[in-house]
Short mmCIF file of C-alpha atoms and ligand atoms in Angstrom, two decimals:
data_model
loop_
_atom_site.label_atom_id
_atom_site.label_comp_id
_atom_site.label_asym_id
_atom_site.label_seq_id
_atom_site.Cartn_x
_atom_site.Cartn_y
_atom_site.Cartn_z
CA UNK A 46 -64.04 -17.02 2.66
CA UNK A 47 -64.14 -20.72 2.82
CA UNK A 48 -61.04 -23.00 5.15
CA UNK A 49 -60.69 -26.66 5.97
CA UNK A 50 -60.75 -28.24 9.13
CA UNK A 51 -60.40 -31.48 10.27
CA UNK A 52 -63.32 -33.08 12.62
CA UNK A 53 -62.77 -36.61 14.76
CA UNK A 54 -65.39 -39.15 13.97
CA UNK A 55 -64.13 -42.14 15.00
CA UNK A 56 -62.55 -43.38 18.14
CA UNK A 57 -59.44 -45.54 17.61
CA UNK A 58 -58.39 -48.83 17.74
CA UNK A 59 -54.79 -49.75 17.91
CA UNK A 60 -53.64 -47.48 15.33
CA UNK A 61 -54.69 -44.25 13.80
CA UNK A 62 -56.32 -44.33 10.55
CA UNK A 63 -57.60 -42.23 7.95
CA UNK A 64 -61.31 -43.36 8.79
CA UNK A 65 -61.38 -41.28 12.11
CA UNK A 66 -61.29 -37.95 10.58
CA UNK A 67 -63.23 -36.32 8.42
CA UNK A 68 -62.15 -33.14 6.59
CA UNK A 69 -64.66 -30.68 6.05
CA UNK A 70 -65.30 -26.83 4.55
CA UNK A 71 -66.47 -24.24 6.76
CA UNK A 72 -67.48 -20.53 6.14
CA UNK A 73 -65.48 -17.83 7.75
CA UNK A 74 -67.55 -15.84 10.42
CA UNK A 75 -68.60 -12.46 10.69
CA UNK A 76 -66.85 -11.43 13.79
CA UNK A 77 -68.32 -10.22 17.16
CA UNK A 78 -67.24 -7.91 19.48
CA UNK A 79 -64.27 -9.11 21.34
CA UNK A 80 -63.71 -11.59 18.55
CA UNK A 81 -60.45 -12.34 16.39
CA UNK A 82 -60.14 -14.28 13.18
CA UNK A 83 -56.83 -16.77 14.01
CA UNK A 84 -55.28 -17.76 10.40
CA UNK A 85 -52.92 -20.79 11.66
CA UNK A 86 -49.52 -21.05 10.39
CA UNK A 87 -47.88 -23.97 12.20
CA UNK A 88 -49.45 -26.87 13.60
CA UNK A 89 -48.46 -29.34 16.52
CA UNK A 90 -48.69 -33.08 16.37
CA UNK A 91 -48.16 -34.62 19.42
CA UNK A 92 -48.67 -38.40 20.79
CA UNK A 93 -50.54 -37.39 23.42
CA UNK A 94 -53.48 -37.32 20.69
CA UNK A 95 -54.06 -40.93 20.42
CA UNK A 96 -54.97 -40.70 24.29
CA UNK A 97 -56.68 -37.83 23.26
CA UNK A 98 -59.15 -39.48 20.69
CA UNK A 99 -59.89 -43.12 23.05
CA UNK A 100 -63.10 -42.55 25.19
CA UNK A 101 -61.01 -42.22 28.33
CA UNK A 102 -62.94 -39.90 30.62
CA UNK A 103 -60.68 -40.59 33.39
CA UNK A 104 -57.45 -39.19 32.26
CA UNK A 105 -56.07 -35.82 33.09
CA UNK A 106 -57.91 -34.07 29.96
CA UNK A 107 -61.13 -34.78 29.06
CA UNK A 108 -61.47 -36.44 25.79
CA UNK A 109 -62.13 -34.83 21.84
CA UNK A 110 -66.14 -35.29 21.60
CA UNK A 111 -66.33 -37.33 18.07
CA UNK A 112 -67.92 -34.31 16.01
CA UNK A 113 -65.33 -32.23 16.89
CA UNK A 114 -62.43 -30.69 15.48
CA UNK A 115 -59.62 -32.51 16.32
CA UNK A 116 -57.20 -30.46 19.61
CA UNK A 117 -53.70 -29.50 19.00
CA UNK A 118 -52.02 -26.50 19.80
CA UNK A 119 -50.46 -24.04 16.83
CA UNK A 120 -48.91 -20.69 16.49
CA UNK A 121 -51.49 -18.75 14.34
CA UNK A 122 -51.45 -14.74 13.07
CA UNK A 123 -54.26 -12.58 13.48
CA UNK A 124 -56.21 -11.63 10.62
CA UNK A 125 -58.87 -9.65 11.76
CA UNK A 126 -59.40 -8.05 14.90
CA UNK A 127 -62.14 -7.01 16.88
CA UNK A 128 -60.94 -7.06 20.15
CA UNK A 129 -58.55 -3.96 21.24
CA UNK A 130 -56.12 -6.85 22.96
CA UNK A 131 -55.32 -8.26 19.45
CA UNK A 132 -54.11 -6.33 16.58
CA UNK A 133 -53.88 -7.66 12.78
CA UNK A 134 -50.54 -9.14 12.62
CA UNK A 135 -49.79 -9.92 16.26
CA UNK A 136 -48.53 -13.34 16.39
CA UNK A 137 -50.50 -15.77 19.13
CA UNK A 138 -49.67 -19.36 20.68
CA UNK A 139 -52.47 -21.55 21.85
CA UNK A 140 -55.17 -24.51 21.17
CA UNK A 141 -56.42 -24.29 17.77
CA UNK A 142 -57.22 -27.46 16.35
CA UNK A 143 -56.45 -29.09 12.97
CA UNK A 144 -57.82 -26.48 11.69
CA UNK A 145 -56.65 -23.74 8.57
CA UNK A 146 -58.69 -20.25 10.37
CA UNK A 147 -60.69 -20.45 13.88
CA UNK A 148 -62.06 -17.40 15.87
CA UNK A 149 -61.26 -16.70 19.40
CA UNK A 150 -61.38 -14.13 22.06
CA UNK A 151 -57.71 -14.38 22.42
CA UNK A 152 -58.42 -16.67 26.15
CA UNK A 153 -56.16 -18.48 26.76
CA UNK A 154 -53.85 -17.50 23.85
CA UNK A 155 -49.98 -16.11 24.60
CA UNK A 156 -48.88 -13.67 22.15
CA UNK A 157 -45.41 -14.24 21.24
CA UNK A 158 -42.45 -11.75 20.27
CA UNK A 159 -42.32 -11.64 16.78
CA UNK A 160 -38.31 -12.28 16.26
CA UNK A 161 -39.12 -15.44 17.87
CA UNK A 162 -39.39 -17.77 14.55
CA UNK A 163 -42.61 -20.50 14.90
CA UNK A 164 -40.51 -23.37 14.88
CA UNK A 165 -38.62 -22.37 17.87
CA UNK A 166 -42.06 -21.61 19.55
CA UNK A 167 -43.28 -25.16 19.03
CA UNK A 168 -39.76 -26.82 19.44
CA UNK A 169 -38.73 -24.85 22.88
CA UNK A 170 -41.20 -22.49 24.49
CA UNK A 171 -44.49 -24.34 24.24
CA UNK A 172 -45.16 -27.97 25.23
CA UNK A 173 -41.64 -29.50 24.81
CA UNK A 174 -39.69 -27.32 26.57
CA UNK A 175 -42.39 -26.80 29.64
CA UNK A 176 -42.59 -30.83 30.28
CA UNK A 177 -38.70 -31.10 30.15
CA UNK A 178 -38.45 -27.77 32.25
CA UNK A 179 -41.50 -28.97 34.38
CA UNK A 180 -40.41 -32.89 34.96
CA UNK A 181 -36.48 -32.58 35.54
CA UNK A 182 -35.97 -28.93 36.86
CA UNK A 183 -39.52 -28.55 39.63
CA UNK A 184 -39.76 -33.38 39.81
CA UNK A 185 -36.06 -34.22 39.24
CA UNK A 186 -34.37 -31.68 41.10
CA UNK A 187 -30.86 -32.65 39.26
CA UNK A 188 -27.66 -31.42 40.56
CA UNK A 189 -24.39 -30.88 39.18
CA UNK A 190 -22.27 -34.02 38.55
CA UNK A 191 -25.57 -36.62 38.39
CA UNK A 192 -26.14 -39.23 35.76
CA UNK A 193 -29.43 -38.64 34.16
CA UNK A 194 -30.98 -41.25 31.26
CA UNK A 195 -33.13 -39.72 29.34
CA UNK A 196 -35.94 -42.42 26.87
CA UNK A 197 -37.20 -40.97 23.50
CA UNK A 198 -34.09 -38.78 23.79
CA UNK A 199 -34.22 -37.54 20.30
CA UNK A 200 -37.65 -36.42 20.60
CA UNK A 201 -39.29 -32.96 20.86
CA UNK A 202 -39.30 -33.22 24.82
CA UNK A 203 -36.25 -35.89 25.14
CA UNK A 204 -33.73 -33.62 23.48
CA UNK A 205 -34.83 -30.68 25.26
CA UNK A 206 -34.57 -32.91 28.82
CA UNK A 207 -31.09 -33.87 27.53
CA UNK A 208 -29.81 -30.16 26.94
CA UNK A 209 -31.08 -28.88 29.82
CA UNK A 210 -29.61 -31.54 32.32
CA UNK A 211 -26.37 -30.57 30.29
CA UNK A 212 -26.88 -27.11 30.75
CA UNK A 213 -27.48 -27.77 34.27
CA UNK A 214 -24.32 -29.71 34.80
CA UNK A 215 -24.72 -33.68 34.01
CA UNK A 216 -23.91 -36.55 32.86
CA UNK A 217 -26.60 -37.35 30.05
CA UNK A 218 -26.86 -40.75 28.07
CA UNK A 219 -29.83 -40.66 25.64
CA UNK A 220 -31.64 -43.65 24.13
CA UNK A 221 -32.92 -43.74 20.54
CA UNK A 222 -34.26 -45.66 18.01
CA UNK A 223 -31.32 -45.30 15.11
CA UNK A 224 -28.30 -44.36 14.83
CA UNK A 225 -28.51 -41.22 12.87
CA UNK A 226 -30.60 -39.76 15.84
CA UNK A 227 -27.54 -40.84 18.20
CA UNK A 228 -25.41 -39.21 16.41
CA UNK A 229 -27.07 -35.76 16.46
CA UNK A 230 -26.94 -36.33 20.21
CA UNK A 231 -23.38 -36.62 20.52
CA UNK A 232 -22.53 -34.35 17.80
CA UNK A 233 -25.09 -31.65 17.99
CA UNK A 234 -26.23 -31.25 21.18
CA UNK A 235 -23.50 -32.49 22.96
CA UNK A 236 -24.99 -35.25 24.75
CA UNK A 237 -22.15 -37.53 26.45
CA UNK A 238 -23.46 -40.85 25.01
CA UNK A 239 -26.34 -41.61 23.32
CA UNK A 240 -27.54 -45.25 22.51
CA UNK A 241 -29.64 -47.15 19.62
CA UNK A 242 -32.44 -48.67 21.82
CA UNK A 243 -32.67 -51.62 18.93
CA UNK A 244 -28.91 -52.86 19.32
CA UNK A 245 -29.02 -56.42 20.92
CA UNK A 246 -26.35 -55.49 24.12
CA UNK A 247 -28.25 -52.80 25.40
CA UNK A 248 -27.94 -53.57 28.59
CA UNK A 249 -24.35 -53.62 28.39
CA UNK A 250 -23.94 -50.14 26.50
CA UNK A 251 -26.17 -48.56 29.39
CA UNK A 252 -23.73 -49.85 31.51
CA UNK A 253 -21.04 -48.88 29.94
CA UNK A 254 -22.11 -45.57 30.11
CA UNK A 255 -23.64 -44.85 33.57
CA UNK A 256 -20.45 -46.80 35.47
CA UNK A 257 -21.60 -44.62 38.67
CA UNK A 258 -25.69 -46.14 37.99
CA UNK A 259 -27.96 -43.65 37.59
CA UNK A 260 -29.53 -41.09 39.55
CA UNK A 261 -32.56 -40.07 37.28
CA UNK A 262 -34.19 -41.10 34.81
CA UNK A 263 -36.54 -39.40 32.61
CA UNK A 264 -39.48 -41.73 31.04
CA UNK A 265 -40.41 -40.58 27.60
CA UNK A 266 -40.84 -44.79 26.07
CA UNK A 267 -40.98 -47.30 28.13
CA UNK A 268 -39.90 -50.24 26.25
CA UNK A 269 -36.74 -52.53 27.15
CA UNK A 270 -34.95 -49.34 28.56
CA UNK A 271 -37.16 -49.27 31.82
CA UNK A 272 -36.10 -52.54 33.37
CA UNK A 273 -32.33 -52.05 32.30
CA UNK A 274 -32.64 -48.38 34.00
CA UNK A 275 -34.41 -48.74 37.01
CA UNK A 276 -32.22 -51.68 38.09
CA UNK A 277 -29.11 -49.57 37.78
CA UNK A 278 -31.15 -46.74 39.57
CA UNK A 279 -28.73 -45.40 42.93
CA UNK A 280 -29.93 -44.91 45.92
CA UNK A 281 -32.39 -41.85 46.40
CA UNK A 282 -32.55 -41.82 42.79
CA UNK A 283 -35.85 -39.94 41.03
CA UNK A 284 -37.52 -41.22 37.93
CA UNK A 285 -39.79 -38.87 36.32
CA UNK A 286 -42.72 -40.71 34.28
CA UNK A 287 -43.54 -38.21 31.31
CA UNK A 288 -44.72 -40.97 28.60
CA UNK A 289 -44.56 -44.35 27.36
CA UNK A 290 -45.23 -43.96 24.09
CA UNK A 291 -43.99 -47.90 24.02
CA UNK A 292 -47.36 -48.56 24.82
CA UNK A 293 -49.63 -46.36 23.20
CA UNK A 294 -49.99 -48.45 20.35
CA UNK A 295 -50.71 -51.99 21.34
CA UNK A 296 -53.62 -53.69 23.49
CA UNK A 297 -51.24 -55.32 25.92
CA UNK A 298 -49.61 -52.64 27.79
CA UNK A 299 -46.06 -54.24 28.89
CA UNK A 300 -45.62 -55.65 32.59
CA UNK A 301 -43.67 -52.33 35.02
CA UNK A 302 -40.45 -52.77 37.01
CA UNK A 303 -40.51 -54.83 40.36
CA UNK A 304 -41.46 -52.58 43.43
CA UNK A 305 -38.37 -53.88 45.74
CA UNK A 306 -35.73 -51.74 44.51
CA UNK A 307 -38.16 -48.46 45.37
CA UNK A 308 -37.64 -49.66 48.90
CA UNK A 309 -34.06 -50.38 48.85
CA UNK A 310 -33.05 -47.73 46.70
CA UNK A 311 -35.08 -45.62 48.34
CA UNK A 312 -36.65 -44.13 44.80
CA UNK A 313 -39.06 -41.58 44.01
CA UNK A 314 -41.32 -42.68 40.91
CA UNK A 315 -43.53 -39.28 39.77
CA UNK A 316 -45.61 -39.23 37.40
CA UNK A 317 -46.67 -36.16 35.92
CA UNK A 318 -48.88 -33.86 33.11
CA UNK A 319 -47.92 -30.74 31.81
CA UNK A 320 -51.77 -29.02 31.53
CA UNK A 321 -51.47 -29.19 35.98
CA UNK A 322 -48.86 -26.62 35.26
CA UNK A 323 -50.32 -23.96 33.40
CA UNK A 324 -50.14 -21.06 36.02
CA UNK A 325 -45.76 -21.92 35.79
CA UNK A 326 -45.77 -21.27 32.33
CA UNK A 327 -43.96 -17.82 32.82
CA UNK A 328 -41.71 -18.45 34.82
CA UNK A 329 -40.54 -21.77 33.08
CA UNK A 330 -41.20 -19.83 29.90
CA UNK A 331 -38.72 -17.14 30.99
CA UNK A 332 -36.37 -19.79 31.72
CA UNK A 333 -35.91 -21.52 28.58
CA UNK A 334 -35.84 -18.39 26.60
CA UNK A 335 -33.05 -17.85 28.38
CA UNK A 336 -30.99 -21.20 27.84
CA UNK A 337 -32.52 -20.45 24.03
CA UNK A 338 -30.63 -17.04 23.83
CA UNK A 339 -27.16 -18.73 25.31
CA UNK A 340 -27.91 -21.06 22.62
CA UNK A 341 -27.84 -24.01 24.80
CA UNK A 342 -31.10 -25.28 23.44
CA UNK A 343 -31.13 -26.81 19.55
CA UNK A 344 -33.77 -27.99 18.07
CA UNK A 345 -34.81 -29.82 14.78
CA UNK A 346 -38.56 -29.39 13.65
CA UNK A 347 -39.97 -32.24 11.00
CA UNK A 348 -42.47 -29.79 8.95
CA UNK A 349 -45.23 -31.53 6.68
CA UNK A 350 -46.86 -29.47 4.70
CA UNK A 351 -51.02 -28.90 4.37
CA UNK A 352 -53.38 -29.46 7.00
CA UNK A 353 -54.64 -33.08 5.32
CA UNK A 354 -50.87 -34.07 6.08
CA UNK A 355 -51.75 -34.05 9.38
CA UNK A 356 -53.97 -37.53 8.94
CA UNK A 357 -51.21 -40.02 7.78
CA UNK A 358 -48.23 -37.82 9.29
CA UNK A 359 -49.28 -38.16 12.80
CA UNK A 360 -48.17 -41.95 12.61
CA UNK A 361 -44.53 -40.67 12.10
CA UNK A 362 -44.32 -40.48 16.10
CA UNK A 363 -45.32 -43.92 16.48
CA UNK A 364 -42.85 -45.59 14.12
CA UNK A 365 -40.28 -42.93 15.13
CA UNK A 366 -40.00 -41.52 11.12
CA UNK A 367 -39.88 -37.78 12.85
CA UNK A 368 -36.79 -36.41 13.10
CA UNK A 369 -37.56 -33.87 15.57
CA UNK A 370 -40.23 -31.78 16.50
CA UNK A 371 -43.57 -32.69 14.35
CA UNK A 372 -45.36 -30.42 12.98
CA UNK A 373 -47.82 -29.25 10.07
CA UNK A 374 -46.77 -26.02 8.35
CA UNK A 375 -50.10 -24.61 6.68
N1 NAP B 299 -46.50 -35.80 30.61
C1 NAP B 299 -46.62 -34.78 29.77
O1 NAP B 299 -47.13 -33.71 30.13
C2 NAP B 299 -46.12 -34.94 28.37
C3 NAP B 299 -46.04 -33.83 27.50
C4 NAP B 299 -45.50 -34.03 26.21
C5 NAP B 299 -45.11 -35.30 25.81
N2 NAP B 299 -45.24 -36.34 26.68
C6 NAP B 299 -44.79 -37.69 26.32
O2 NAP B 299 -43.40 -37.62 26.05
C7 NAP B 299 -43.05 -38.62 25.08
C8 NAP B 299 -42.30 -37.96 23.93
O3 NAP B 299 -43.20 -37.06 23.27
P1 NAP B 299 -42.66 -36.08 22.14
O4 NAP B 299 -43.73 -35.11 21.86
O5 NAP B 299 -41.33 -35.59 22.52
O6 NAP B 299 -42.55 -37.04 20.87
P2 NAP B 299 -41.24 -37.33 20.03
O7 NAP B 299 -40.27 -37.97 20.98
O8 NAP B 299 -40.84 -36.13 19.29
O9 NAP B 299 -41.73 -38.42 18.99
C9 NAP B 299 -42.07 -39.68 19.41
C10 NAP B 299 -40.84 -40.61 19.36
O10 NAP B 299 -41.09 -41.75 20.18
C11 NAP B 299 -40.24 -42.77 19.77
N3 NAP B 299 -40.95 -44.06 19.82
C12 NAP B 299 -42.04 -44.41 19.10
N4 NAP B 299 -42.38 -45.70 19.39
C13 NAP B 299 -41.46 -46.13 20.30
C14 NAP B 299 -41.26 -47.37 20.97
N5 NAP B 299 -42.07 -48.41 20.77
N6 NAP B 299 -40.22 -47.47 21.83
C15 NAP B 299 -39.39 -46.42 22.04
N7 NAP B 299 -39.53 -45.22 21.43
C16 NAP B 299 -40.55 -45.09 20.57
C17 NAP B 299 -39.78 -42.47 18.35
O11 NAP B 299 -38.37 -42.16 18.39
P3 NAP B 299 -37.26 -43.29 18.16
O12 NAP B 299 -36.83 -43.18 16.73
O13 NAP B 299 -36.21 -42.90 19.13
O14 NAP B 299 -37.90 -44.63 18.45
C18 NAP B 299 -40.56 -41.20 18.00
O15 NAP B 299 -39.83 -40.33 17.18
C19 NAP B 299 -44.35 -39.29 24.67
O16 NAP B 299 -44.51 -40.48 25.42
C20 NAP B 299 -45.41 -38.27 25.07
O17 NAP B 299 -46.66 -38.86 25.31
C21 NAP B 299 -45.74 -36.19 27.93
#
């Protein structure tokens, strides 16, 4: 039986373009002892690929070799099985690639209950829910009754952050980039105000709606929101630094915050990656099922469809066209 899969060929420059991929035909294997045949079903796209496919060998993963097929993780069903861990039909999460079949040994793959529909998997339990869990429950230690700003709040891991710090007792005021996605904020997922990041008073509708400042602030963007945030920051006040996508796709990065107020607000400033947190995964796993089954967790997944979408789709982050969680259904 023949798939597709899609290789990286070309490092990028300041945006991602058809010319670093190439899509290719490969043979299904025979398998080998301890082998499984992985037919992939859903597909992540995340922004975390661009730094992915730049040369950057000093970042906390190691970059895609050009050659190779391109890294994402997926939810994928077993096919074939030779390996008395796996059965046909079991139902895995893990690192597949942009690919349509791949064969493992099942390492590092999680199988997952099957009432627990693949959208929910990519949306919740995988890597959006574990950063949010991971950056505002273990870095931002929030308690009841604190204001919490949350960039990129629409987003796969923003609107998880968001719902969780709600869960959890806050006040939480969301930036995004239209006002549709505001609106699902306030109306949907109950967010207490939730702000178009393009409207020309910005500053004063963050004000407006933090009148006791700010106590954290999770990073998702960078952009104009940083500077308005961090100066409204109270004292002891935590931001977590999770991305700036702001920034991934330009050659002049844009200038950070002043240092004083870290001193005289007495700040923390963490940055942090989710792949240092692997051996947490199920415990904060357990977690967010759990908010899931209260249903205090909603989620929105943007589904293209065919594994070439993947090419021209993955831009969607970048000029914010997803509305929610992107990802390729194959
Ligand atoms: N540290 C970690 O371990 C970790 C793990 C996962 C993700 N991340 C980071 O978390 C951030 C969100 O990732 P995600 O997967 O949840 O993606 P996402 O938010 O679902 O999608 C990206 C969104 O970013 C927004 N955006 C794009 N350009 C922007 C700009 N110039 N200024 C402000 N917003 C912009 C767009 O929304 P709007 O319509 O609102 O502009 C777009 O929909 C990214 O920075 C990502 O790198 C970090």
């Amino acid at each position: 039986m023949q798939y597709k899969a899609i290789k990286l060929v070309k490092r990028p420059g300041i945006h991602i373009t058809p010319d670093l991929f190439e899509t290719v035909t490969l043979e299904t294997p025979v398998l080998e002892d301890q082998q499984i045949l992985l037919k992939q079903t859903h597909m992540s796209l995340d922004p975390a690929m661009k730094g992915w496919m730049t040369e950057d060998r000093n970042s906390y993963i190691p970059p895609v070799e050009l050659g190779e097929i391109m890294r994402s993780s997926g939810v994928a069903e077993v096919v074939e099985s030779k390996n008395d861990s796996f059965s046909v039909g079991d139902r895995v999460v893990g690192m597949i690639g942009w690919t349509e079949y791949s064969v493992s040994t099942g390492q590092n793959l999680s199988k997952l209950p099957p009432e627990v529909p693949a959208e929910a998997v990519l949306c919740v339990l995988a890597l959006p829910g574990l950063t949010a869990y991971q950056g505002l429950m273990e870095i931002g230690k929030p308690k009841p009754g604190e204001t919490l700003v949350v960039s990129g709040a629409a987003g796969s891991v923003g609107s998880m952050v968001g719902q969780i710090a709600k869960a959890e007792g806050l006040r939480v005021v969301g930036t995004a980039g239209s006002d549709e996605k505001c609106r699902w904020l306030e109306d949907e997922l109950g967010f207490d105000k939730a702000i178009n990041y393009k409207s020309d008073d910005l500053a004063k509708q963050l004000a407006d709606a933090t009148p006791d400042g700010i106590d954290l602030y999770f990073e998702n963007t960078g952009g104009p929101v940083q500077h308005i945030t961090y100066n409204r920051m109270n004292a002891h006040g935590r931001i977590i630094v999770c991305g700036m996508i702001a920034d991934y796709n330009t050659d002049k990065p844009a200038p950070g915050p002043n240092w004083i107020n870290m001193i005289k607000r007495r700040l923390t400033v963490r940055g942090f990656a989710m792949p240092d947190h692997w051996d947490e995964v199920p415990a904060m796993t357990a977690k967010l099922s759990v908010y899931l089954q209260e249903g205090k967790l909603k989620y929105r997944a943007h589904k293209l469809n065919g594994l070439e979408s993947a090419i021209e789709g993955i831009n969607l982050l970048f000029t914010g066209g997803n509305k929610g969680k992107l990802m390729v259904e194959l």
